[in-house]
mmCIF file of C-alpha atoms in Angstrom:
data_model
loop_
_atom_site.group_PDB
_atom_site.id
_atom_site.type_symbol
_atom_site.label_atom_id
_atom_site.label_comp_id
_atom_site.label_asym_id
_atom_site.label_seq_id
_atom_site.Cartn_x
_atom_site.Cartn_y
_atom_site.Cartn_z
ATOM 1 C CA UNK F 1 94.331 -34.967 -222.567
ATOM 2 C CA UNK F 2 96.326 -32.473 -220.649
ATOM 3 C CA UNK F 3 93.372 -32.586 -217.660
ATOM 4 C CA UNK F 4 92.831 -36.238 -217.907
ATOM 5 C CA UNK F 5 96.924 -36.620 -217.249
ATOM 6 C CA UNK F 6 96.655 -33.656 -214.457
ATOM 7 C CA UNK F 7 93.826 -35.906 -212.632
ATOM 8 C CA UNK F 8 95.751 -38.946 -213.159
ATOM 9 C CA UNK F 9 98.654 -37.296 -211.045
ATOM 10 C CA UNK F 10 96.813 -35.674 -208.412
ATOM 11 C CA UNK F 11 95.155 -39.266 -207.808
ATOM 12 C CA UNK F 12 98.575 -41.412 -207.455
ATOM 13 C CA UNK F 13 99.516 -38.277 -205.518
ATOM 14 C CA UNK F 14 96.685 -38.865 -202.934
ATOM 15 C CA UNK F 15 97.474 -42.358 -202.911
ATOM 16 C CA UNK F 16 101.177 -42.349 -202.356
ATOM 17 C CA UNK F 17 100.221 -39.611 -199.223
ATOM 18 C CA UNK F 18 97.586 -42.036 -198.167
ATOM 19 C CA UNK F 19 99.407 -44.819 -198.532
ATOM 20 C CA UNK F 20 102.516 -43.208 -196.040
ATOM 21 C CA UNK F 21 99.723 -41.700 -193.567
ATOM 22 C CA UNK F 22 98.378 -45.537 -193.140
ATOM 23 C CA UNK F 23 102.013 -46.999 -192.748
ATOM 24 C CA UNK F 24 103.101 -44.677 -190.057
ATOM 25 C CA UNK F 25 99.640 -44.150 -188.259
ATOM 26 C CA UNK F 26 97.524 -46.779 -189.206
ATOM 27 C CA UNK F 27 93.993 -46.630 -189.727
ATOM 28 C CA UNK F 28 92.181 -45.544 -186.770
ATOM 29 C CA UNK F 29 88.697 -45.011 -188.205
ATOM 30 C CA UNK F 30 88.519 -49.053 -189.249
ATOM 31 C CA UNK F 31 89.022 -51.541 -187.162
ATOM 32 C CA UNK F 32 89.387 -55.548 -188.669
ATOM 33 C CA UNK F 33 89.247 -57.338 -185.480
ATOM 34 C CA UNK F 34 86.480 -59.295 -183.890
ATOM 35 C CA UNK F 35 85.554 -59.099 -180.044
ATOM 36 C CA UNK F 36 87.917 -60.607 -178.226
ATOM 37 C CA UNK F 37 87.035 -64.410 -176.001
ATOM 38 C CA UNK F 38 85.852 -62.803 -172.506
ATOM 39 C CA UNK F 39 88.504 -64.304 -170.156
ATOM 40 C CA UNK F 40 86.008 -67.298 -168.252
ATOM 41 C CA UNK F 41 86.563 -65.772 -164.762
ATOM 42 C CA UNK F 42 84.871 -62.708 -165.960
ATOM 43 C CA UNK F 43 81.896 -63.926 -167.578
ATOM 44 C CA UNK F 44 78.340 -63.872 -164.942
ATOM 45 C CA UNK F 45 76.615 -67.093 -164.834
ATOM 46 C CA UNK F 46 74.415 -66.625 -161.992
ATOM 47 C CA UNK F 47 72.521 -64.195 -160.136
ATOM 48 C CA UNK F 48 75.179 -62.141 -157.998
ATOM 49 C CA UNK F 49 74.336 -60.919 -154.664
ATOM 50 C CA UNK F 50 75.802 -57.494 -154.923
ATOM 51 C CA UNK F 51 75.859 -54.588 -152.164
ATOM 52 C CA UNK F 52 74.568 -51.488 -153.663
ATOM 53 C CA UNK F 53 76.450 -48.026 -153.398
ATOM 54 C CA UNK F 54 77.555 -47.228 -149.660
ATOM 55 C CA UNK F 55 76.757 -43.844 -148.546
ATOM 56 C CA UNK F 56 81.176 -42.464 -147.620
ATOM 57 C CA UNK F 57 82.486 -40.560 -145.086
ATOM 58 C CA UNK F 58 85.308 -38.241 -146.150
ATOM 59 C CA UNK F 59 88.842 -39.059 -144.868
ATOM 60 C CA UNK F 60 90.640 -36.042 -142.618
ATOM 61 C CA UNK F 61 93.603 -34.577 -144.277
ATOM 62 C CA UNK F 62 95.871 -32.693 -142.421
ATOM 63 C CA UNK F 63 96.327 -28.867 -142.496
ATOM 64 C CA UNK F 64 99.347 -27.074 -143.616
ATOM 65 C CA UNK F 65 100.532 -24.321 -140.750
ATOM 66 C CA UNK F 66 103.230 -21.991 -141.032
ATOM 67 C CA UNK F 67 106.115 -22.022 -139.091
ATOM 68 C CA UNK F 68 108.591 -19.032 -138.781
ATOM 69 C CA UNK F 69 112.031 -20.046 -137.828
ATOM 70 C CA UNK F 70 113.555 -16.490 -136.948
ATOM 71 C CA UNK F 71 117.020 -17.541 -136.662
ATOM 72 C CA UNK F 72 117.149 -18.116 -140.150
ATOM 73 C CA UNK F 73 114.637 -15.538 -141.476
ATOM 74 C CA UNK F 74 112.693 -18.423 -143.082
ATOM 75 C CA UNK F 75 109.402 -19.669 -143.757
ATOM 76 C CA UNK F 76 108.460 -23.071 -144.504
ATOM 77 C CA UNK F 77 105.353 -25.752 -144.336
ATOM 78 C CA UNK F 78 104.934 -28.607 -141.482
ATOM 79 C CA UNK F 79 102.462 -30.573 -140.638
ATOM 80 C CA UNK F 80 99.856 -29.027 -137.747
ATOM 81 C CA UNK F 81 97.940 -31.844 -135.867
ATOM 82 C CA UNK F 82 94.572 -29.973 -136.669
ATOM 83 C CA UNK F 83 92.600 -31.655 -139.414
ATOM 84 C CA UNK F 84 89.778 -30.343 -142.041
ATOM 85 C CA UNK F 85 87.483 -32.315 -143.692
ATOM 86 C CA UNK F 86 88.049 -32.657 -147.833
ATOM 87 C CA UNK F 87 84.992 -31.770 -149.083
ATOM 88 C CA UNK F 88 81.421 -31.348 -147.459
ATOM 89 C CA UNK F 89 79.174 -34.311 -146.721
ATOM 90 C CA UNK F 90 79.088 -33.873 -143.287
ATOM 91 C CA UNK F 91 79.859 -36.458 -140.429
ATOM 92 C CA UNK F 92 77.910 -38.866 -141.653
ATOM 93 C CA UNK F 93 78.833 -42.450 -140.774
ATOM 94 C CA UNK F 94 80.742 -44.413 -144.164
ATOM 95 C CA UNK F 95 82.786 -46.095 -145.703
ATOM 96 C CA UNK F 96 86.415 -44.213 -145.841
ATOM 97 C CA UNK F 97 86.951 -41.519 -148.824
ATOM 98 C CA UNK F 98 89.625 -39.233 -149.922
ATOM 99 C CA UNK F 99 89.961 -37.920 -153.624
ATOM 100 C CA UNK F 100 92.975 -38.350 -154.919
ATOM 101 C CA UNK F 101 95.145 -34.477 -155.090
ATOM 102 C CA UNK F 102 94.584 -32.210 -158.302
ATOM 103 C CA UNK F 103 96.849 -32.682 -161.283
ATOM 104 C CA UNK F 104 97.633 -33.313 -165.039
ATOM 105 C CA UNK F 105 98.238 -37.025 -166.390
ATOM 106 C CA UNK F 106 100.234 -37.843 -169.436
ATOM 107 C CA UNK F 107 100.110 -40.966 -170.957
ATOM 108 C CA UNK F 108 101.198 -43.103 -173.934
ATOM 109 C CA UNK F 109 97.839 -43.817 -176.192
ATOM 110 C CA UNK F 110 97.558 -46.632 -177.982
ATOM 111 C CA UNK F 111 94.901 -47.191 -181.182
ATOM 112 C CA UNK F 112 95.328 -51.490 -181.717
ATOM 113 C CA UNK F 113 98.777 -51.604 -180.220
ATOM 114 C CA UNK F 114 100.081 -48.850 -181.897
ATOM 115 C CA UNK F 115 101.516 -45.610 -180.216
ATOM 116 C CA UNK F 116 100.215 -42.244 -181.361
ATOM 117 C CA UNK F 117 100.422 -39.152 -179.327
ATOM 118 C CA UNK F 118 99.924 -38.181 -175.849
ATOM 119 C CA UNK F 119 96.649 -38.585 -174.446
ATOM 120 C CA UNK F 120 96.228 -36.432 -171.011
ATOM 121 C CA UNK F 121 94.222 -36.380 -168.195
ATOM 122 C CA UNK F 122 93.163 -32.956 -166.250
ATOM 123 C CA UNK F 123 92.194 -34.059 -162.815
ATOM 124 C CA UNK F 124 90.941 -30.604 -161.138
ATOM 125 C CA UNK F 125 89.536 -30.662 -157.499
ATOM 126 C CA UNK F 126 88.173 -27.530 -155.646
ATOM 127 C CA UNK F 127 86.142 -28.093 -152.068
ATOM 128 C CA UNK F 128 83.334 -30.388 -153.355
ATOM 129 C CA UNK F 129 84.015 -29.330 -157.289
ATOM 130 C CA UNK F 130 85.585 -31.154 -159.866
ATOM 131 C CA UNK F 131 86.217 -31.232 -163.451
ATOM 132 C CA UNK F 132 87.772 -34.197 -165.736
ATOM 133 C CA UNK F 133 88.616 -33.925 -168.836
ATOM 134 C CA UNK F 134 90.021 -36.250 -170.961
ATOM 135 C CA UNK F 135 91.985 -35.787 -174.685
ATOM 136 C CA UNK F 136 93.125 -38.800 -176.768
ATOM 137 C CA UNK F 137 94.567 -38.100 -179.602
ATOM 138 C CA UNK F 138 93.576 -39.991 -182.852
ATOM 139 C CA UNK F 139 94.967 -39.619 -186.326
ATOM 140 C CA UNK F 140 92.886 -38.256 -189.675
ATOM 141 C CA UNK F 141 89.023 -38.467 -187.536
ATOM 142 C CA UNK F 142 90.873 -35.716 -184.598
ATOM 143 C CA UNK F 143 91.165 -36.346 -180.663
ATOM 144 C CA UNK F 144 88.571 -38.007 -178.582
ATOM 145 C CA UNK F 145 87.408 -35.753 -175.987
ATOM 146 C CA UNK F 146 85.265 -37.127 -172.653
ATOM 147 C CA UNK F 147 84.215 -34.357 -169.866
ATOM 148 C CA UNK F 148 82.766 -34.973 -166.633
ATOM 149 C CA UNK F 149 82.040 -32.256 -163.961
ATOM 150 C CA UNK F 150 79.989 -32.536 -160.946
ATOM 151 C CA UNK F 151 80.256 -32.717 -156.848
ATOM 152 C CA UNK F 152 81.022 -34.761 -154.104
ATOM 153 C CA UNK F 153 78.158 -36.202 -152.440
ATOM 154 C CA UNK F 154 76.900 -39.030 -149.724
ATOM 155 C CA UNK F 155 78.070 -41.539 -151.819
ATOM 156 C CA UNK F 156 80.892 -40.015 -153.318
ATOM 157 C CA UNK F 157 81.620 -38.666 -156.846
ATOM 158 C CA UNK F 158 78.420 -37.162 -158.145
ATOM 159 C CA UNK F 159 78.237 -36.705 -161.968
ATOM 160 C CA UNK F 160 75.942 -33.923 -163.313
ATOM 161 C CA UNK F 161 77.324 -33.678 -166.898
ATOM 162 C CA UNK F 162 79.095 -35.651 -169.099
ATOM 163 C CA UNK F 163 79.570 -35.238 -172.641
ATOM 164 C CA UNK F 164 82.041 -36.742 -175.554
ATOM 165 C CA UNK F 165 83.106 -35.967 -178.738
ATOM 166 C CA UNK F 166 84.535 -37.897 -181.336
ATOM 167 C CA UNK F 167 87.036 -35.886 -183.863
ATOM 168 C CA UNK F 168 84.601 -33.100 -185.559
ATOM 169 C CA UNK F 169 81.615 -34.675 -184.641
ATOM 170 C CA UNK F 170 78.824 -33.158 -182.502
ATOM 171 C CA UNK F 171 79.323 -33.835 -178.608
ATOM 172 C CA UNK F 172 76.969 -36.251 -177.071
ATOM 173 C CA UNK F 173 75.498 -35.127 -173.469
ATOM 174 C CA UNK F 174 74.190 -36.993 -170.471
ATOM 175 C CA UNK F 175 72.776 -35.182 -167.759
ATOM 176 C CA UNK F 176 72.165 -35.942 -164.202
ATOM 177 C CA UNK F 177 69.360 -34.427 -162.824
ATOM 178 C CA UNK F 178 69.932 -35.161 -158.680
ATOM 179 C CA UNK F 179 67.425 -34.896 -155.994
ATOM 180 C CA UNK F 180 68.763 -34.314 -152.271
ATOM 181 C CA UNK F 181 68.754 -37.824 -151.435
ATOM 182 C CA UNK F 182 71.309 -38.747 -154.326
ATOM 183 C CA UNK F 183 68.287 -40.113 -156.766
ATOM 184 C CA UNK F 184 66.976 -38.370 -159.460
ATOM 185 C CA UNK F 185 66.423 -38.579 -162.894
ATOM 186 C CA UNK F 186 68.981 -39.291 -166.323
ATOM 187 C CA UNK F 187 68.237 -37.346 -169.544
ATOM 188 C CA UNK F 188 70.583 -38.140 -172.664
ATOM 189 C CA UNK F 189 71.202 -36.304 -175.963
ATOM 190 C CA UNK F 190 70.906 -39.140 -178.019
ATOM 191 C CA UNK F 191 67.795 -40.224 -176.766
ATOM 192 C CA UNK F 192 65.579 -37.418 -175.196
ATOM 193 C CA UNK F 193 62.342 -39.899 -174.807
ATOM 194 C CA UNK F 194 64.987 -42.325 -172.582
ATOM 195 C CA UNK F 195 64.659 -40.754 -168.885
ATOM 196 C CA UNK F 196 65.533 -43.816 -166.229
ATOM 197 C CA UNK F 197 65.263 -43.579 -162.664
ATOM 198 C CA UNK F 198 68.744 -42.171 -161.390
ATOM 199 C CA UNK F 199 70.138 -44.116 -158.639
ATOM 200 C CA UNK F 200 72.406 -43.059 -155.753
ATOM 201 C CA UNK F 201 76.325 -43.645 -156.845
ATOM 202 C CA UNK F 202 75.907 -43.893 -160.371
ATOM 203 C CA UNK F 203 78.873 -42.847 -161.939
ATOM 204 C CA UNK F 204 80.359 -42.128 -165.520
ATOM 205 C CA UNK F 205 82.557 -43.844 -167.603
ATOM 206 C CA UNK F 206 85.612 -42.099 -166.164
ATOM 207 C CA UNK F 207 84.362 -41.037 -163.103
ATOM 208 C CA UNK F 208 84.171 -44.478 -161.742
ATOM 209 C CA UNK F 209 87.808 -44.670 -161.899
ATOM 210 C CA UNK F 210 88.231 -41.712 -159.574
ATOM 211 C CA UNK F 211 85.198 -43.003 -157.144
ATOM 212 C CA UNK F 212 87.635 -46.132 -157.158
ATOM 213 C CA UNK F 213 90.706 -44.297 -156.335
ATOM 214 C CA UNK F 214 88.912 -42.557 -153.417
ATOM 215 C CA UNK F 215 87.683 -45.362 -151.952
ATOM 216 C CA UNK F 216 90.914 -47.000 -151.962
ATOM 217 C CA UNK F 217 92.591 -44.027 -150.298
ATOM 218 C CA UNK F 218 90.552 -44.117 -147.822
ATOM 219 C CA UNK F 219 91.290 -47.596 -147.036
ATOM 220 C CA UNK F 220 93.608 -49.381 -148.861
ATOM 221 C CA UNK F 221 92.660 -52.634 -147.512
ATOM 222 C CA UNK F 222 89.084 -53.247 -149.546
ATOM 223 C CA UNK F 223 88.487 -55.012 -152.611
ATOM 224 C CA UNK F 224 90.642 -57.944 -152.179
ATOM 225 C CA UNK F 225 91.338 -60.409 -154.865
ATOM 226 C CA UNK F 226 87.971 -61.525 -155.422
ATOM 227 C CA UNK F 227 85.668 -59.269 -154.746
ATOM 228 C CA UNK F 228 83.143 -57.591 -157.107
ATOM 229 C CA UNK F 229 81.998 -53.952 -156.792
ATOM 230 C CA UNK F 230 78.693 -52.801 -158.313
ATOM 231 C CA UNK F 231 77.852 -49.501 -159.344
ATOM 232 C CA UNK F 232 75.642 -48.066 -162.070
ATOM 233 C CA UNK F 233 77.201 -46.172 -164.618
ATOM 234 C CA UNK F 234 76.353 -44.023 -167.655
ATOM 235 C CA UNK F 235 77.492 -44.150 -170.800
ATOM 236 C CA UNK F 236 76.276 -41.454 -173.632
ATOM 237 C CA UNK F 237 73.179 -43.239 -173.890
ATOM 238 C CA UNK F 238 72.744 -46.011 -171.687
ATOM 239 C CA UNK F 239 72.704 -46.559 -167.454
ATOM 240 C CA UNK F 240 73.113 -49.632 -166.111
ATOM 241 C CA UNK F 241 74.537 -52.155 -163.643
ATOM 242 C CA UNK F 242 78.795 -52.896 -164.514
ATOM 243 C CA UNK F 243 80.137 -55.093 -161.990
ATOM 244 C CA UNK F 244 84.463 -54.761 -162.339
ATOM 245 C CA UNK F 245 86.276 -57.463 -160.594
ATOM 246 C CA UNK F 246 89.218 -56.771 -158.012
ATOM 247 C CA UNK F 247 92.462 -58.769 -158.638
ATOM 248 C CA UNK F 248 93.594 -57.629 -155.515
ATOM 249 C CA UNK F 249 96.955 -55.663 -154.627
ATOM 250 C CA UNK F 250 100.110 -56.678 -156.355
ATOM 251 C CA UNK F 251 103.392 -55.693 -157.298
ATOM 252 C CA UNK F 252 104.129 -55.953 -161.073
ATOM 253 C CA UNK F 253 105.118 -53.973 -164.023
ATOM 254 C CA UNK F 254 101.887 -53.324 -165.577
ATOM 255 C CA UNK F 255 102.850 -49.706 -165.813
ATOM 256 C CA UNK F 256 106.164 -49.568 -167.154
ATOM 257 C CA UNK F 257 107.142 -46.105 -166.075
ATOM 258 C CA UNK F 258 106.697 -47.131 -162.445
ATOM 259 C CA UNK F 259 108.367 -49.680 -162.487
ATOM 260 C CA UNK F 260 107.580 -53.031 -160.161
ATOM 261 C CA UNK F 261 104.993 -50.442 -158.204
ATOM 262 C CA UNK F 262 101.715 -51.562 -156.340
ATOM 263 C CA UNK F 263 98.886 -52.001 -158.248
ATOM 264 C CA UNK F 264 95.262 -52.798 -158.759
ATOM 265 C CA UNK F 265 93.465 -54.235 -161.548
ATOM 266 C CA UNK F 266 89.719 -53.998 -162.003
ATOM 267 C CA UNK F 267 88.347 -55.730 -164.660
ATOM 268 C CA UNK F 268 84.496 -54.976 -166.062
ATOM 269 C CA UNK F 269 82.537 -58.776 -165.563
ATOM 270 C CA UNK F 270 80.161 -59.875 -168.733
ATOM 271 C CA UNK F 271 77.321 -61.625 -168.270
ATOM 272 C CA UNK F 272 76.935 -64.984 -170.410
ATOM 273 C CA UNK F 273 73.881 -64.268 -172.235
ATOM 274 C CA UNK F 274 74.542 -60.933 -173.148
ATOM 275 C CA UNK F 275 75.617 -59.324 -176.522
ATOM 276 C CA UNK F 276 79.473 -58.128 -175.895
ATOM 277 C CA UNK F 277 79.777 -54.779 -175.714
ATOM 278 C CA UNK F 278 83.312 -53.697 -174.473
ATOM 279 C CA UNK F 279 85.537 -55.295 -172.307
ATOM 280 C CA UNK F 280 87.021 -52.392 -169.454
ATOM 281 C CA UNK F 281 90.724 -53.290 -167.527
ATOM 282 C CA UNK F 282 91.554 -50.752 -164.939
ATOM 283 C CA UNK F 283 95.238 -50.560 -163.470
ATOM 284 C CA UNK F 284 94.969 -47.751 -160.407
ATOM 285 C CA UNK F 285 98.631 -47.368 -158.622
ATOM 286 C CA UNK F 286 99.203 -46.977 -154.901
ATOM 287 C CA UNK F 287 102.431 -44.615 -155.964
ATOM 288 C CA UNK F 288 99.731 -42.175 -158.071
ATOM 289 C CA UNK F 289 97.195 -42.126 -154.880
ATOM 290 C CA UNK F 290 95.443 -44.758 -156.749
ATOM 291 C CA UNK F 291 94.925 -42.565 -159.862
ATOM 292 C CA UNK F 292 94.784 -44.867 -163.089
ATOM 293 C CA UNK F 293 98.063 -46.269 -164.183
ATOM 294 C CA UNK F 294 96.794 -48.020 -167.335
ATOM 295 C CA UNK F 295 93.560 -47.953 -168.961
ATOM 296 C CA UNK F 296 92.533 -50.405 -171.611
ATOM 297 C CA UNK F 297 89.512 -50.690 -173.334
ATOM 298 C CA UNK F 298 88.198 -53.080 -176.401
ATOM 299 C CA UNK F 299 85.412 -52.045 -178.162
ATOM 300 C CA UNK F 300 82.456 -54.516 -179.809
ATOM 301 C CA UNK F 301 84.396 -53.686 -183.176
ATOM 302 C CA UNK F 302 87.673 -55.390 -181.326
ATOM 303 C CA UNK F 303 89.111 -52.046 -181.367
ATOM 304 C CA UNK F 304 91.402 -51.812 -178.634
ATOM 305 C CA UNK F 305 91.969 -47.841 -176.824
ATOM 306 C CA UNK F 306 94.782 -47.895 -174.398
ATOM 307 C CA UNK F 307 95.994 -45.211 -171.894
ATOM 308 C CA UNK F 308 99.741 -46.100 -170.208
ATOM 309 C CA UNK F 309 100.797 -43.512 -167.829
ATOM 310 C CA UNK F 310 104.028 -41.363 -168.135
ATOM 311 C CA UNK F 311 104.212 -38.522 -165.324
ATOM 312 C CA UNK F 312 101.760 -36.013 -163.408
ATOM 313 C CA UNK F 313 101.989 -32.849 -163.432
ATOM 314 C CA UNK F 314 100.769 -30.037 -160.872
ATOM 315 C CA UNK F 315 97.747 -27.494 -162.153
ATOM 316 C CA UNK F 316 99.102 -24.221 -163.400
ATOM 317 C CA UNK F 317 97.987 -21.644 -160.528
ATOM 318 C CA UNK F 318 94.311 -20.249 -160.576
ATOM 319 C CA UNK F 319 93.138 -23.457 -161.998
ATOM 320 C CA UNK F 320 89.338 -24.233 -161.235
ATOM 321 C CA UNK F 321 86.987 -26.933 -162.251
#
């Protein structure tokens, strides 16, 4: 009697903990929803006549000299007129590229509207090195953690691992396998038998934001409203064709921190026919050097991830990719 009243307690314990847990955090490991409608200017009818991956040429940045001002005893930075190329693809002809400087992002994350804790961003740049990695935080399952390292190549960012992992499961690896030319082969955890053809440019799922941001400080001026960029990209099991549309450049308050900053919004397209799968919205801002402002992504299960920036941070010293 005594045990069946003990279990009793412990149970309407659990439940009244439970019960809080899902009242202040929600449920993050169910989701209720349904895919959201595809807005109609993003949904592919017809065939598209898409340019494929442009080999880039790497914008000059200019070096730091020292100047000594004896007067004063002092040392400080200007700006020399001599310039060094950021990064090492050569002087090939292309389109304009420069990555965006080394930091640490914060941002608000959002599980279906609701705020939990700080999601952050390590952005980590050394000659043609980098490393991203990527922590959301998610309540009961733990964080979601994305990595991708690799180099800077003819066409830009060049992938050659990315992995993810999903609270205490095991990560999930896709490897890029590149030949000189850019090419090369894809091999995935999930699927070892699955080995496609790797084409030049193909990015990641979070790299593609940074070969964006590149692009755009090299030139500012491409990818008007309008205009729909191709690349291939890799997911943890899967490469193929996303086409984002621009919205062009605008001035809004799509990430509230900034204020009424300039912005620009790439949205992934859908095509008509096929099965939804997740719909991608990219805000990058001209204030961040393009890094991503806002992030927002809905999953098939209508599951909705969000990403809203708060403030960057520089790398603590010694920090390599």
């Amino acid at each position: 009697m005594q045990s069946t009243s003990l279990r009793i307690i412990v149970v309407a314990l659990f439940i009244s903990i439970l019960g809080h847990l899902i009242l202040f955090f929600g449920i993050p490991f169910l989701s209720f929803g349904s895919p959201p409608e595809i807005a109609d200017d993003l949904i592919i009818r017809t065939e598209l006549k898409l340019e494929p991956p442009k080999k880039i040429q790497m914008a000059k940045a200019p070096k730091k000299k020292v100047s000594i001002d004896n007067s004063a005893n002092k040392v400080e930075d200007s700006k020399g007129l001599a310039t060094a190329e950021q990064g090492g693809t050569g002087n090939q002809q292309g389109v304009a590229f420069k990555l965006p400087e080394s930091g640490i992002i914060y941002y608000d994350a959002y599980v279906d509207g609701q705020k939990y804790q700080t999601g952050e961003i390590d952005w980590i740049v050394d000659g043609n090195n980098y490393r991203l990695h990527i922590n959301i935080p998610y309540a009961f399952v733990g964080p979601f953690v994305f990595e991708s390292r690799g180099t800077i190549d003819a066409y830009g960012m060049a992938p050659s691992i990315y992995w993810t992992q999903r609270g205490t499961k095991p990560p999930r690896y896709s490897r890029f396998d590149r030949d000189a030319s850019g090419g090369g082969k894809m091999y995935f955890s999930e699927k070892p038998e699955f080995t496609p053809d790797l084409l030049p440019g193909t990015q990641d799922r979070f790299s593609l934001m940074f070969q964006f941001a590149s692009l755009l400080n090299g030139d500012s001026k491409i990818d008007e409203a309008g205009y729909i960029r191709a690349l291939p990209v890799v997911d943890y099991n899967t490469l193929e064709m996303w086409q984002f549309k621009s919205y062009g450049e605008t001035v809004s308050e799509d990430i509230p921190s900034l204020g009424k900053s300039v912005n620009r919004r790439y949205a992934l397209m859908q095509r008509e026919n096929d099965p939804y799968k997740r719909q991608v919205d990219i805000w990058l801002a001209k204030d961040l050097d393009w890094l991503p402002g806002r992030i927002r992504s809905r999953e098939a299960n209508g599951r909705v991830l969000e990403l809203i920036f708060i403030q960057k941070n520089p790398l603590p010293a010694g920090t390599k990719p």
